[in-house]
Tab-separated table of C-alpha atoms in Angstrom:
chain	number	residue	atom	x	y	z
M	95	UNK	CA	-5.961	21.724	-12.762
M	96	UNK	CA	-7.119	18.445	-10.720
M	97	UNK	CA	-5.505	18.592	-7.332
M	98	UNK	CA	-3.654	15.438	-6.829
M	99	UNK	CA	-2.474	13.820	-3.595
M	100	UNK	CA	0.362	11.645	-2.403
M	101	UNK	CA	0.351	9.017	0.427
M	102	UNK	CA	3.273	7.780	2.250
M	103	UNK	CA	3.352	5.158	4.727
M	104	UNK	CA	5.956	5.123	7.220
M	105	UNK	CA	6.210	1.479	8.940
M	106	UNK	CA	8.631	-1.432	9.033
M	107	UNK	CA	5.556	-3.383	10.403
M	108	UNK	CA	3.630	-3.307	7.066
M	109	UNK	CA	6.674	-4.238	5.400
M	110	UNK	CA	7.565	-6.946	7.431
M	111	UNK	CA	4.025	-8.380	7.263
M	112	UNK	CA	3.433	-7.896	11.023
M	113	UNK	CA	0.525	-5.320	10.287
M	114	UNK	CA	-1.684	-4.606	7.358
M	115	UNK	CA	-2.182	-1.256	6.395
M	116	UNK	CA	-5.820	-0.459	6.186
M	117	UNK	CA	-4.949	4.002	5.926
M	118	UNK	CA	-4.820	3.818	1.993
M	119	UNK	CA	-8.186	2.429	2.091
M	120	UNK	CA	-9.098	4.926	4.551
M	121	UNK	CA	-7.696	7.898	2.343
M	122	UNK	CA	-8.562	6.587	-1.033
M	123	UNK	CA	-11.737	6.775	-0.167
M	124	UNK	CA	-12.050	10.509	1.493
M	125	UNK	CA	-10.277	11.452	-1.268
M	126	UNK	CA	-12.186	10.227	-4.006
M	127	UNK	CA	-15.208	12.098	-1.947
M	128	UNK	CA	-13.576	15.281	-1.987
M	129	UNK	CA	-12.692	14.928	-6.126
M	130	UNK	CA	-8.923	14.900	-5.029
M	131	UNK	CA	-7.120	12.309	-7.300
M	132	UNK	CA	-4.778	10.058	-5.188
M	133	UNK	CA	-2.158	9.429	-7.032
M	134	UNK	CA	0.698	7.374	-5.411
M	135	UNK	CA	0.453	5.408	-2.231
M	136	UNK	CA	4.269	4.596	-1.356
M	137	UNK	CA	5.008	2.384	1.594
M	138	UNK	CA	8.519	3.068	3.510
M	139	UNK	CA	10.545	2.000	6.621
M	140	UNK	CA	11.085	3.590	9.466
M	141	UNK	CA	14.590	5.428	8.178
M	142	UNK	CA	15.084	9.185	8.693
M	143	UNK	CA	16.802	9.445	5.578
M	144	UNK	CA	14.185	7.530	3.751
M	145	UNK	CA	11.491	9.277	4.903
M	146	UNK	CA	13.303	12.860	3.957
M	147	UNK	CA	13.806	11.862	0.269
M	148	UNK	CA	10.226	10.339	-0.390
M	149	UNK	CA	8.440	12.825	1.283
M	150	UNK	CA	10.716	15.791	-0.487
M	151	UNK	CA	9.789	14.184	-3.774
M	152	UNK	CA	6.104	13.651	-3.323
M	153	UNK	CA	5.880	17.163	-2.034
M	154	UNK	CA	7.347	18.241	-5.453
M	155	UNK	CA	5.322	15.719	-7.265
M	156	UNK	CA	1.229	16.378	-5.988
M	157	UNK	CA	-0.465	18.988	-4.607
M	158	UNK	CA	-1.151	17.338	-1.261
M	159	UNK	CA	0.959	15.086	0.612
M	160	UNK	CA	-0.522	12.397	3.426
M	161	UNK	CA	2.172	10.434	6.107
M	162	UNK	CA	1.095	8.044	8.215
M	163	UNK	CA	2.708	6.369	11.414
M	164	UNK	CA	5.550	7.176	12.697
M	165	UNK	CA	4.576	10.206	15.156
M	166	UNK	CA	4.598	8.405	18.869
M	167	UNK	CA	6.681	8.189	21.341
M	168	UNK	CA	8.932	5.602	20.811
M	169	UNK	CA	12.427	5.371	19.513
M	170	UNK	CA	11.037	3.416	16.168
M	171	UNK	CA	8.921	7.302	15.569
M	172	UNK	CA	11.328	9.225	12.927
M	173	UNK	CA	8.484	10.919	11.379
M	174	UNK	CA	8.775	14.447	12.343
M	175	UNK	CA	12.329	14.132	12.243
M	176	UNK	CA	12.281	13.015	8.535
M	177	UNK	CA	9.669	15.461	7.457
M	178	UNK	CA	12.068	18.334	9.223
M	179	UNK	CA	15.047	16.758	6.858
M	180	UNK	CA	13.330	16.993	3.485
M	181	UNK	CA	12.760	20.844	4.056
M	182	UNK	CA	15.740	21.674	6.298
M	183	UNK	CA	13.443	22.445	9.530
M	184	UNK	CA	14.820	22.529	12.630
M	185	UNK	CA	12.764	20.137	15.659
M	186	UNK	CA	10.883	22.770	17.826
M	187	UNK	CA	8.885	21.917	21.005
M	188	UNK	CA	5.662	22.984	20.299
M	189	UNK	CA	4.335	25.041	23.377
M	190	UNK	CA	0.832	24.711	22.596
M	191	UNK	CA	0.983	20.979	22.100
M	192	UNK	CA	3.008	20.440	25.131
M	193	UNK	CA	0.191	22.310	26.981
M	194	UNK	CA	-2.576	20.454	25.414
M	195	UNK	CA	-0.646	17.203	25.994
M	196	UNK	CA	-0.559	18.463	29.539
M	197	UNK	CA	-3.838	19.170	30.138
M	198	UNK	CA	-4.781	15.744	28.662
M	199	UNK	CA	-2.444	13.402	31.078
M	200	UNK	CA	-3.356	16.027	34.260
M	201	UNK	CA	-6.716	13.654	33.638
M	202	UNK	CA	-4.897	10.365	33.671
M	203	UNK	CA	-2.866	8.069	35.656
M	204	UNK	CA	0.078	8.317	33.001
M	205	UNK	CA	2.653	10.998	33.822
M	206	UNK	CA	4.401	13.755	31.255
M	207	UNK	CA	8.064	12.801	30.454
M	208	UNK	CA	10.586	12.981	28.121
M	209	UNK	CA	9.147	10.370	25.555
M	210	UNK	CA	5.760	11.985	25.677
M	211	UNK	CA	7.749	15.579	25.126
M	212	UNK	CA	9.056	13.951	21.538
M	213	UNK	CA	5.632	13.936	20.128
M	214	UNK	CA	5.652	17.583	20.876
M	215	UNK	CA	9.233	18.215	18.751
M	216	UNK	CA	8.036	19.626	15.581
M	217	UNK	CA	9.184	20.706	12.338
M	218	UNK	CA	9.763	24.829	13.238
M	219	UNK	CA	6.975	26.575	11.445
M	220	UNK	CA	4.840	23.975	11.021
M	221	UNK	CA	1.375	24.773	11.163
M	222	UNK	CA	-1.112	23.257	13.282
M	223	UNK	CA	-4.576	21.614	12.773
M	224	UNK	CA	-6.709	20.778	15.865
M	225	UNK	CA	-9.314	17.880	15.995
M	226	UNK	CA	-12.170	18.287	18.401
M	227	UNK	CA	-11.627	15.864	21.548
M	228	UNK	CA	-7.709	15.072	20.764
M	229	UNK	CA	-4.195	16.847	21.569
M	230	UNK	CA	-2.554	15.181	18.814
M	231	UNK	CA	-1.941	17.721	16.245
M	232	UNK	CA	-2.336	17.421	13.035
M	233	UNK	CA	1.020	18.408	11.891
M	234	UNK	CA	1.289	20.609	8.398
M	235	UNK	CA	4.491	21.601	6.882
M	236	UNK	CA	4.107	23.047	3.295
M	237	UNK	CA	1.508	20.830	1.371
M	238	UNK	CA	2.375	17.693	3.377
M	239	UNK	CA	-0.011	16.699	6.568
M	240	UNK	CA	1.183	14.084	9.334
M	241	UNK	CA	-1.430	11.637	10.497
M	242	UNK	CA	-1.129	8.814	12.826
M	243	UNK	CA	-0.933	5.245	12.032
M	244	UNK	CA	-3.503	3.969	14.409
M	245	UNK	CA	-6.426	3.633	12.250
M	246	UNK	CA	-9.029	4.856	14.389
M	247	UNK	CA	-7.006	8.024	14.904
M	248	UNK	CA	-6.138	8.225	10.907
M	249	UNK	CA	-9.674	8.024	10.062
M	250	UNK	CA	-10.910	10.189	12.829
M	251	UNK	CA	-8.617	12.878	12.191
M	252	UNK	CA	-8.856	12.687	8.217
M	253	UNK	CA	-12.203	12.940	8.345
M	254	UNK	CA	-12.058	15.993	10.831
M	255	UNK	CA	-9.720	17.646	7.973
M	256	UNK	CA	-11.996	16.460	4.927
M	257	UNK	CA	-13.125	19.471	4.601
M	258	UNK	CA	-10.215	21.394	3.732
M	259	UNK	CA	-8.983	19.330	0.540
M	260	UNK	CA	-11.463	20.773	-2.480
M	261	UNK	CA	-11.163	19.269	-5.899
M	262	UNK	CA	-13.741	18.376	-8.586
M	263	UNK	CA	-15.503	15.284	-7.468
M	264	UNK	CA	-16.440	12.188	-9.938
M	265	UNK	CA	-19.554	10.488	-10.038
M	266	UNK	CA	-19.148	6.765	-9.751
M	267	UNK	CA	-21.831	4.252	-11.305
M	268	UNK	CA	-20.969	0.338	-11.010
M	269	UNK	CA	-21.804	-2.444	-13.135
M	270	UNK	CA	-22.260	-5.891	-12.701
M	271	UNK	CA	-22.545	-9.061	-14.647
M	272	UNK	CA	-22.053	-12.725	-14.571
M	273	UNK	CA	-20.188	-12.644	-17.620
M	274	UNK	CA	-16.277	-13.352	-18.260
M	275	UNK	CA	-13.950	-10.551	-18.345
M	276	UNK	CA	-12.379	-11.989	-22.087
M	277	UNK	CA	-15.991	-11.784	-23.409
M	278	UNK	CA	-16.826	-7.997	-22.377
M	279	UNK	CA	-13.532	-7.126	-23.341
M	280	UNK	CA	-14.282	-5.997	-27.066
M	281	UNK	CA	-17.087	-3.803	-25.900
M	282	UNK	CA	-15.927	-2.242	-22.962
M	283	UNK	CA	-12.633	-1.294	-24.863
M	284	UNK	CA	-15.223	0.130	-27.455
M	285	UNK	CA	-16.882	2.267	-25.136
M	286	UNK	CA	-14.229	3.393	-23.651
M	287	UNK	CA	-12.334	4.577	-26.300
M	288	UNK	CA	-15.382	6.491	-27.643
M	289	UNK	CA	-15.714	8.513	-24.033
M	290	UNK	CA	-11.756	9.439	-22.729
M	291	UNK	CA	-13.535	11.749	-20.748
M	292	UNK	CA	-14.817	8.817	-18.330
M	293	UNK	CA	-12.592	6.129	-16.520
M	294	UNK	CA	-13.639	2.956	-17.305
M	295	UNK	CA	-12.419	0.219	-15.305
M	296	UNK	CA	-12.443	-4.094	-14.785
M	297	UNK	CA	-12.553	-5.770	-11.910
M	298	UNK	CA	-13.050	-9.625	-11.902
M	299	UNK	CA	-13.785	-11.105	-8.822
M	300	UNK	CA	-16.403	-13.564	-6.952
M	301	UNK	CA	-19.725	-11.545	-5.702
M	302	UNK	CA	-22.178	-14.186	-5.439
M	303	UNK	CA	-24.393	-12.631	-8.248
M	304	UNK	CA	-21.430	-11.470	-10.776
M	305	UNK	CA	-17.921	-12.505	-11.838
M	306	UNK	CA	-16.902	-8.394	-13.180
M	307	UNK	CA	-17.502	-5.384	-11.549
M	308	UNK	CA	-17.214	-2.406	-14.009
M	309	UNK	CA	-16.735	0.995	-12.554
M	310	UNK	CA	-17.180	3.778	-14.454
M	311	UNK	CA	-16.428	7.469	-12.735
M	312	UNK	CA	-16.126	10.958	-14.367
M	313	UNK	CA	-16.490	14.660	-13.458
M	314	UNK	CA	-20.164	14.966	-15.757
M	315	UNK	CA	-23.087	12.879	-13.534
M	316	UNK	CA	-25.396	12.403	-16.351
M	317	UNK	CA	-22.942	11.391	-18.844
M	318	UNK	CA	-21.604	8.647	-16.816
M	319	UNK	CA	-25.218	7.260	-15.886
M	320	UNK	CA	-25.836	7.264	-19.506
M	321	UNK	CA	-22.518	5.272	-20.358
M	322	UNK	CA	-23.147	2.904	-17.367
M	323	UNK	CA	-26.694	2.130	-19.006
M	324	UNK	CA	-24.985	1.345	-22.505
M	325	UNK	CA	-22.119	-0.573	-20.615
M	326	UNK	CA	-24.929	-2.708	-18.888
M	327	UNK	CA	-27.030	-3.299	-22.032
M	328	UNK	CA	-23.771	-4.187	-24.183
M	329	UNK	CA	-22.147	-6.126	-22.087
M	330	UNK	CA	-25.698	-8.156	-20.301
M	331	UNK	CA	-24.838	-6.320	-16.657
M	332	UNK	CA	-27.034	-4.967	-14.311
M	333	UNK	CA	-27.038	-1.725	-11.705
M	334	UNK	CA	-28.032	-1.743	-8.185
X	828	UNK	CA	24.637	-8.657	1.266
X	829	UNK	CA	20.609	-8.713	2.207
X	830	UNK	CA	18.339	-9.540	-0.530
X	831	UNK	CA	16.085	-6.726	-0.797
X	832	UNK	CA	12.586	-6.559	-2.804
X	833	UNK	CA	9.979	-3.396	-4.400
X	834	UNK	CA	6.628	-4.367	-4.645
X	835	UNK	CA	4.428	-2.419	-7.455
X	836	UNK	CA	1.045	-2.580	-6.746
X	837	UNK	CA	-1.441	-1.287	-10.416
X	838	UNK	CA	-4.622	-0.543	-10.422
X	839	UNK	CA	-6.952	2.384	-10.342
X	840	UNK	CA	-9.637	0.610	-8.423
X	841	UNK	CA	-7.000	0.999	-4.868
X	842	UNK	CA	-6.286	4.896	-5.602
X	843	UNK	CA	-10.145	5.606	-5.533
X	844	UNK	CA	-10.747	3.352	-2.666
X	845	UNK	CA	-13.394	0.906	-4.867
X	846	UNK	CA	-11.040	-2.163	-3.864
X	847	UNK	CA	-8.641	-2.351	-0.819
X	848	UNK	CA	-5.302	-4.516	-1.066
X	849	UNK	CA	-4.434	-7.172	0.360
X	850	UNK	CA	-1.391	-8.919	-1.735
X	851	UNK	CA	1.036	-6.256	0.080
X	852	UNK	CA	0.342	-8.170	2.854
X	853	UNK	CA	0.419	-11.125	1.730
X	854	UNK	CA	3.889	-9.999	-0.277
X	855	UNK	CA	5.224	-9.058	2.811
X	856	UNK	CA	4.522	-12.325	4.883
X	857	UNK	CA	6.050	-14.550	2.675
X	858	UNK	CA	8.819	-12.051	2.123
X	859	UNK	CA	9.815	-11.945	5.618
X	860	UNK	CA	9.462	-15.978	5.890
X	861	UNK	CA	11.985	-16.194	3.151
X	862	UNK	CA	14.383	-13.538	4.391
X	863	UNK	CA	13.888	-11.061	2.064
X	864	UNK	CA	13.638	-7.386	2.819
X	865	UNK	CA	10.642	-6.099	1.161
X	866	UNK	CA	11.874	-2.470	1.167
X	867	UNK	CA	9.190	-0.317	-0.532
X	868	UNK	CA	5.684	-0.917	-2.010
X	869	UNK	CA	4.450	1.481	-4.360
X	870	UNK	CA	0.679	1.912	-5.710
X	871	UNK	CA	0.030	3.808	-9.108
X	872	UNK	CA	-2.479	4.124	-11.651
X	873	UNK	CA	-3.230	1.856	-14.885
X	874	UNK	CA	-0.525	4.119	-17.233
X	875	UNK	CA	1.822	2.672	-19.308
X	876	UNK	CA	4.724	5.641	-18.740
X	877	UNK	CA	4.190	5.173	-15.598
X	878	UNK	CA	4.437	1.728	-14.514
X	879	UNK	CA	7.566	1.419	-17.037
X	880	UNK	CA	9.122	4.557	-15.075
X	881	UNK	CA	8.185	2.752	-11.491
X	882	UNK	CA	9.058	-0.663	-12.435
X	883	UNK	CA	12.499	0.313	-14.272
X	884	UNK	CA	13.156	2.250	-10.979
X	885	UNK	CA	12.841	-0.109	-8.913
X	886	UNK	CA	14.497	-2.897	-11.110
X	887	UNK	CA	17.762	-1.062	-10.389
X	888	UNK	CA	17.073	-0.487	-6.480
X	889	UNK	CA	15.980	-3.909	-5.269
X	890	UNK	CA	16.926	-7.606	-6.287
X	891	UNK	CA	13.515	-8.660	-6.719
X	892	UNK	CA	10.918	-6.502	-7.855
X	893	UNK	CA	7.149	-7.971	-7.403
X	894	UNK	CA	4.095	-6.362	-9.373
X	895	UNK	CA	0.468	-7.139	-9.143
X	896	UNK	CA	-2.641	-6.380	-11.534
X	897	UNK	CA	-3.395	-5.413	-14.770
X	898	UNK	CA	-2.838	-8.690	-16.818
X	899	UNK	CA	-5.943	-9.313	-18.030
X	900	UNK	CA	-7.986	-9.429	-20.876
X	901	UNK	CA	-9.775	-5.902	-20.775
X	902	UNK	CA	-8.392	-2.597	-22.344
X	903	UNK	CA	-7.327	-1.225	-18.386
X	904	UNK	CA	-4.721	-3.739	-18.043
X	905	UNK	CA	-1.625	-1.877	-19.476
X	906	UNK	CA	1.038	-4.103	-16.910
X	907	UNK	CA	2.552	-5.942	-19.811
X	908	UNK	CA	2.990	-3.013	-21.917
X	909	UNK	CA	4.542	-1.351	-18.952
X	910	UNK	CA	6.728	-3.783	-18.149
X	911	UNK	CA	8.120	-4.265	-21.878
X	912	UNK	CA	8.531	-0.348	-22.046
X	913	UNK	CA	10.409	-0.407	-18.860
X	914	UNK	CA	12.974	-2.858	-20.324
X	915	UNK	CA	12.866	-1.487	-24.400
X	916	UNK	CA	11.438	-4.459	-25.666
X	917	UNK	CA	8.365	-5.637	-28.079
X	918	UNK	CA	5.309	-7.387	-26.865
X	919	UNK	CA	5.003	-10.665	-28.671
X	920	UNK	CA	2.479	-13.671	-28.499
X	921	UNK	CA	3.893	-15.857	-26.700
X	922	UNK	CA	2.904	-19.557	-28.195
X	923	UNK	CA	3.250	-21.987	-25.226
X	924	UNK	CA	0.756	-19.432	-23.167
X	925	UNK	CA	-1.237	-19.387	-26.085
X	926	UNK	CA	-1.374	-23.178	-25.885
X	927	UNK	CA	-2.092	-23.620	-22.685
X	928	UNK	CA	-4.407	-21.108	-23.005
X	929	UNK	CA	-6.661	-22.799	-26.024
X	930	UNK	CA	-6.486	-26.361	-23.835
X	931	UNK	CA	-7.856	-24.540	-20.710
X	932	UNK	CA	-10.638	-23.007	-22.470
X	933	UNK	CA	-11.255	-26.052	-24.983
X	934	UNK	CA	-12.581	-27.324	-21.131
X	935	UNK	CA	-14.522	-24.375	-20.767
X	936	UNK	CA	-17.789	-22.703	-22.039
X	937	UNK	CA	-15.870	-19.686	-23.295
X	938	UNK	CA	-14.276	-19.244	-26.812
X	939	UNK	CA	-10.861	-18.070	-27.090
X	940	UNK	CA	-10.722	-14.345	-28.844
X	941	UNK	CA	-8.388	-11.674	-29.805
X	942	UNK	CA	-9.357	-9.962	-26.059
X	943	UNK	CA	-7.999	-13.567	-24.460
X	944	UNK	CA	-4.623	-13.509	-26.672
X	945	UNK	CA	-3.944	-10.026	-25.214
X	946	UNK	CA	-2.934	-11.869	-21.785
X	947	UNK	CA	-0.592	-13.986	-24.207
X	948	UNK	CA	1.250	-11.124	-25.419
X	949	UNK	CA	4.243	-10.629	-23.250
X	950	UNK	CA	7.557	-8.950	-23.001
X	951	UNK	CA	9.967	-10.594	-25.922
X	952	UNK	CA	12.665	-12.722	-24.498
X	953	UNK	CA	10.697	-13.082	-20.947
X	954	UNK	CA	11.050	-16.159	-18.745
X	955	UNK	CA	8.016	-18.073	-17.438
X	956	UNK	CA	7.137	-19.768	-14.450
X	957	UNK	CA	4.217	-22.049	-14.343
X	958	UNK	CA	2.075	-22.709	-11.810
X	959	UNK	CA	0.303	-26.555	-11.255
X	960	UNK	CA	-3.240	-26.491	-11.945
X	961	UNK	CA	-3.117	-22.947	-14.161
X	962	UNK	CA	-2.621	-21.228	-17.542
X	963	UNK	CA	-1.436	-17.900	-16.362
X	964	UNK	CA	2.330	-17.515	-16.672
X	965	UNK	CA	4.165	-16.380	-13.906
X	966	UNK	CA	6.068	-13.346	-16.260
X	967	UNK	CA	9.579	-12.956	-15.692
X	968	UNK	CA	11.690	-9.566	-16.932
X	969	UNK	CA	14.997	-9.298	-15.834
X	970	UNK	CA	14.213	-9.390	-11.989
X	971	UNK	CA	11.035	-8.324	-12.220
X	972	UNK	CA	7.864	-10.712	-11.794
X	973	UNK	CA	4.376	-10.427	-12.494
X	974	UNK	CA	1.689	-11.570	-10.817
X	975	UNK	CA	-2.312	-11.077	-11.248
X	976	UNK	CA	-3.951	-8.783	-9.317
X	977	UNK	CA	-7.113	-11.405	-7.615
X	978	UNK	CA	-5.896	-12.000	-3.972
X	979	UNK	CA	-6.337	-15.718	-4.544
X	980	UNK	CA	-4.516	-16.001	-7.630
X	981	UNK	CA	-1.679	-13.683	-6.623
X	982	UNK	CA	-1.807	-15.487	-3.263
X	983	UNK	CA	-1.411	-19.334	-4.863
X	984	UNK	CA	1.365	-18.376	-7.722
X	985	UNK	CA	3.397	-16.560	-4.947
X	986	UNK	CA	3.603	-19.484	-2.584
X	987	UNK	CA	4.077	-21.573	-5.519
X	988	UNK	CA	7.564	-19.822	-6.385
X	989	UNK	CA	8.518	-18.640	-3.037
X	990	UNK	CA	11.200	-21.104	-2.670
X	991	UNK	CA	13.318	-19.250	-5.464
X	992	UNK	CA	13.936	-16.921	-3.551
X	993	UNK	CA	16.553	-17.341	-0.852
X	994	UNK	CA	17.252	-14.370	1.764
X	995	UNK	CA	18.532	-14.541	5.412
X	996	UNK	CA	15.525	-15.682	7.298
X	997	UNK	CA	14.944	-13.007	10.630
X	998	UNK	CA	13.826	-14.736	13.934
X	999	UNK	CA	10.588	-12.910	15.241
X	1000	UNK	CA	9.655	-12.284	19.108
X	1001	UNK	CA	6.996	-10.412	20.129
X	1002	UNK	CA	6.024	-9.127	23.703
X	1003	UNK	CA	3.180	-7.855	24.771
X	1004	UNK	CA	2.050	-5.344	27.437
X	1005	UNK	CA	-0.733	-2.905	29.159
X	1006	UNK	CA	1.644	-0.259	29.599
X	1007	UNK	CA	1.480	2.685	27.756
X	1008	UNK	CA	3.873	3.330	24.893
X	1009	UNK	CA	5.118	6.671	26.540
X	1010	UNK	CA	6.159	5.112	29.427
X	1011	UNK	CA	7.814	1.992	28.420
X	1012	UNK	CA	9.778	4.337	25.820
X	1013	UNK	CA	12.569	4.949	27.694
X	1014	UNK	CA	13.926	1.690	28.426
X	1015	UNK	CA	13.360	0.463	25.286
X	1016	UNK	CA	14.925	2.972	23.777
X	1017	UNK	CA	18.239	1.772	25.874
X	1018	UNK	CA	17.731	-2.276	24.985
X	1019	UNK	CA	17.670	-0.518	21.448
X	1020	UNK	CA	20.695	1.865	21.302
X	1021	UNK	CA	22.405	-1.265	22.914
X	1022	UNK	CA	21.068	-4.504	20.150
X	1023	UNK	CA	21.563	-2.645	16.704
X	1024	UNK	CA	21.952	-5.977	15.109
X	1025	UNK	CA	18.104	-6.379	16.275
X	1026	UNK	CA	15.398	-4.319	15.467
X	1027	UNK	CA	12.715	-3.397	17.586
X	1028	UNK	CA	8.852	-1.924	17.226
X	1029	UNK	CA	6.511	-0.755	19.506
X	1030	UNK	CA	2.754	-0.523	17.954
X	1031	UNK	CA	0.281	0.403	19.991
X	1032	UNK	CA	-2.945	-1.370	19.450
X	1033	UNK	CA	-6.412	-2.218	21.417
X	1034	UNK	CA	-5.600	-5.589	21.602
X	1035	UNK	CA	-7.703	-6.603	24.589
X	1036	UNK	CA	-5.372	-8.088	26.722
X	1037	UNK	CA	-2.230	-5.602	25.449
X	1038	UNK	CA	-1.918	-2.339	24.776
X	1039	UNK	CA	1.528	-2.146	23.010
X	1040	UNK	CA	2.973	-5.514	21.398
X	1041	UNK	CA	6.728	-4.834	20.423
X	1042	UNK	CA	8.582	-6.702	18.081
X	1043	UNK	CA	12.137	-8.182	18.173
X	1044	UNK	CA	14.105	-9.262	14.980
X	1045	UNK	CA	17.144	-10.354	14.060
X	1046	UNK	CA	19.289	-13.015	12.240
X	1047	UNK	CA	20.336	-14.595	15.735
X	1048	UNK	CA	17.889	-16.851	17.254
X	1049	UNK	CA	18.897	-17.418	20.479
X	1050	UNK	CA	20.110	-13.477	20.651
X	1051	UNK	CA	16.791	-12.458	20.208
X	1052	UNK	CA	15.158	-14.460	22.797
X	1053	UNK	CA	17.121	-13.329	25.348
X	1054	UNK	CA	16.358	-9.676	24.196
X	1055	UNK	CA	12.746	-10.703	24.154
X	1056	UNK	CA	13.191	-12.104	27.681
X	1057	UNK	CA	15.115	-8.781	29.186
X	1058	UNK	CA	12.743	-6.225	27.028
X	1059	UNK	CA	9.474	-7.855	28.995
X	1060	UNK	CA	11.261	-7.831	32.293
X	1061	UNK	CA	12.051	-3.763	31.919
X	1062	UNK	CA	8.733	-3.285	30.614
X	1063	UNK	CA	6.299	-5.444	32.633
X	1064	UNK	CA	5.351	-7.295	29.465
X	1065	UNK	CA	4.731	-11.188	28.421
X	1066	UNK	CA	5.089	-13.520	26.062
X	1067	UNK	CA	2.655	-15.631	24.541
């Protein structure tokens, strides 16, 4: 079975235009690494009841579920509270996250108070992931993991976590040409047909020294170098 | 009643992290200029059950639903297919596309072909938008629209037919400010509680001169000035 993953983005500010999401990019990419197959990136607003439903039905839906945003201190963060409502968790104060977060503002001119205290109110039970340097916690309740929207933090922490998320990972090999995507049609569908094993996929777009990028990506490393050297000779593209 | 709009984003190449996005964004500007609530985007895979299962979904939720990618010539572009599914209809050639088609390329090196005429087969009894200065139809199912996946094409027939739709346009103020989110939480929180008609979001960013900027909307101009005006007094913030 391929393990599959879910991503949910909570934020009225990409919806609104105000921000634009760079996370997806961030996970699609770690995930494609670890041979996990992301399978649904779903963008939300910052609604408890919203928030509850999609992450319930993702959870059902993939064997890993990703959040992002929604965890700080301010009265626009309804993460935790949402992810409590789709599994009918009770919000906890974390002891050992109020300590850390503690012992990280006992450094700083900021002072601990109530606001800070929500980003310690966890789903009950939840388990906890530390990353090396931070108090935020990675939060994990079932098979769905709460990451920050900041992007530094996102990355940083997904990348901490990596690790953990094991699947069968694709090789990739790219082609390029100069020619039109209507002309490499007929060959590429030929190709592709004859190898459903390997993902074959179109992208026009301007690159200076080609008009189509082909990707090609499946689990057997030899077989797709071979197919991306028959893609390139049928279709006049070239490899880097 | 608020117009509300789904955006489905298709393509493989954003779910492995080859290609990153950028028409949500660009959705979601010109959504919010035109006062329409863009209330979910969605990102799935080149499959034909399931962008008919997405799109037909979120035909019923929203009152405009916006797509992107897969209408092209090559054998992973399955949006039209999808689309007609969703709705229980045929795919048929559609001749004025055709002819448009055939006196674009009768400019152009390349030779029409049965891989060309596949962007020409559309969902039967579908309305079509044109665009000045292109061939591509801008594909119209029920309230569903479809637009190409290049971020310059997308970007161009977008703008072009943004002025059929007609929302509530929201005012926008934004404030800026070094403090720190946790400790300008509180009284935000209170200007909140107090101005539901106007919804505000705190983002914390590096942004040299700000740490936080937080957003005011709302359908009342003048109503959210003031707000703006009162939220960087209690805060310490400015306005640019």
């Amino acid at each position: 079975m391929t393990a599959t993953a879910g991503f949910v983005v909570i934020g009225d500010e990409i919806l609104t235009g105000k921000v634009q999401d760079t996370n997806s990019h961030s996970l699609a990419q770690v995930l494609f690494t670890r041979g996990v197959r992301l399978s649904r990136i779903e963008v939300i607003p910052d609604v408890i009841d919203e928030i509850a439903a999609t992450v319930k039905r993702a959870s059902s839906a993939y064997t890993h579920v990703f959040t992002s945003g929604g965890i700080g201190p301010t009265h626009d963060d309804m993460t935790y509270e949402g992810i409590a409502r789709a599994f009918g968790r009770k919000l906890v104060l974390h002891e050992p996250t109020v300590e850390k977060m503690r012992a990280h503002y006992s450094l700083k001119p900021e002072m601990m108070n109530e606001a800070r205290l929500r980003m310690a109110l966890l789903p009950e039970g939840c388990e906890i992931w530390e990353t090396d340097g931070l108090w935020v916690p990675l939060v994990v309740v079932e098979n769905v993991h709460v990451l920050p929207g900041v992007p530094m933090l996102f990355k940083g922490m997904l990348e901490a976590a990596a690790h953990r998320f094991v699947g069968v990972p694709l090789t990739r090999e790219l082609v390029y040409t100069m020619g039109k995507e209507g002309d490499i049609a007929a060959p590429l569908a030929a190709l592709a047909a004859a190898h459903p094993d390997i993902a074959i996929g179109s992208y026009p777009r301007d690159g200076g020294d080609h008009k189509v990028m082909i990707s090609l990506e499946g689990p057997d490393a030899r077989a797709v170098a071979d197919l991306a050297a028959r893609v390139a000779d049928a279709i006049g593209g070239f490899r880097r």
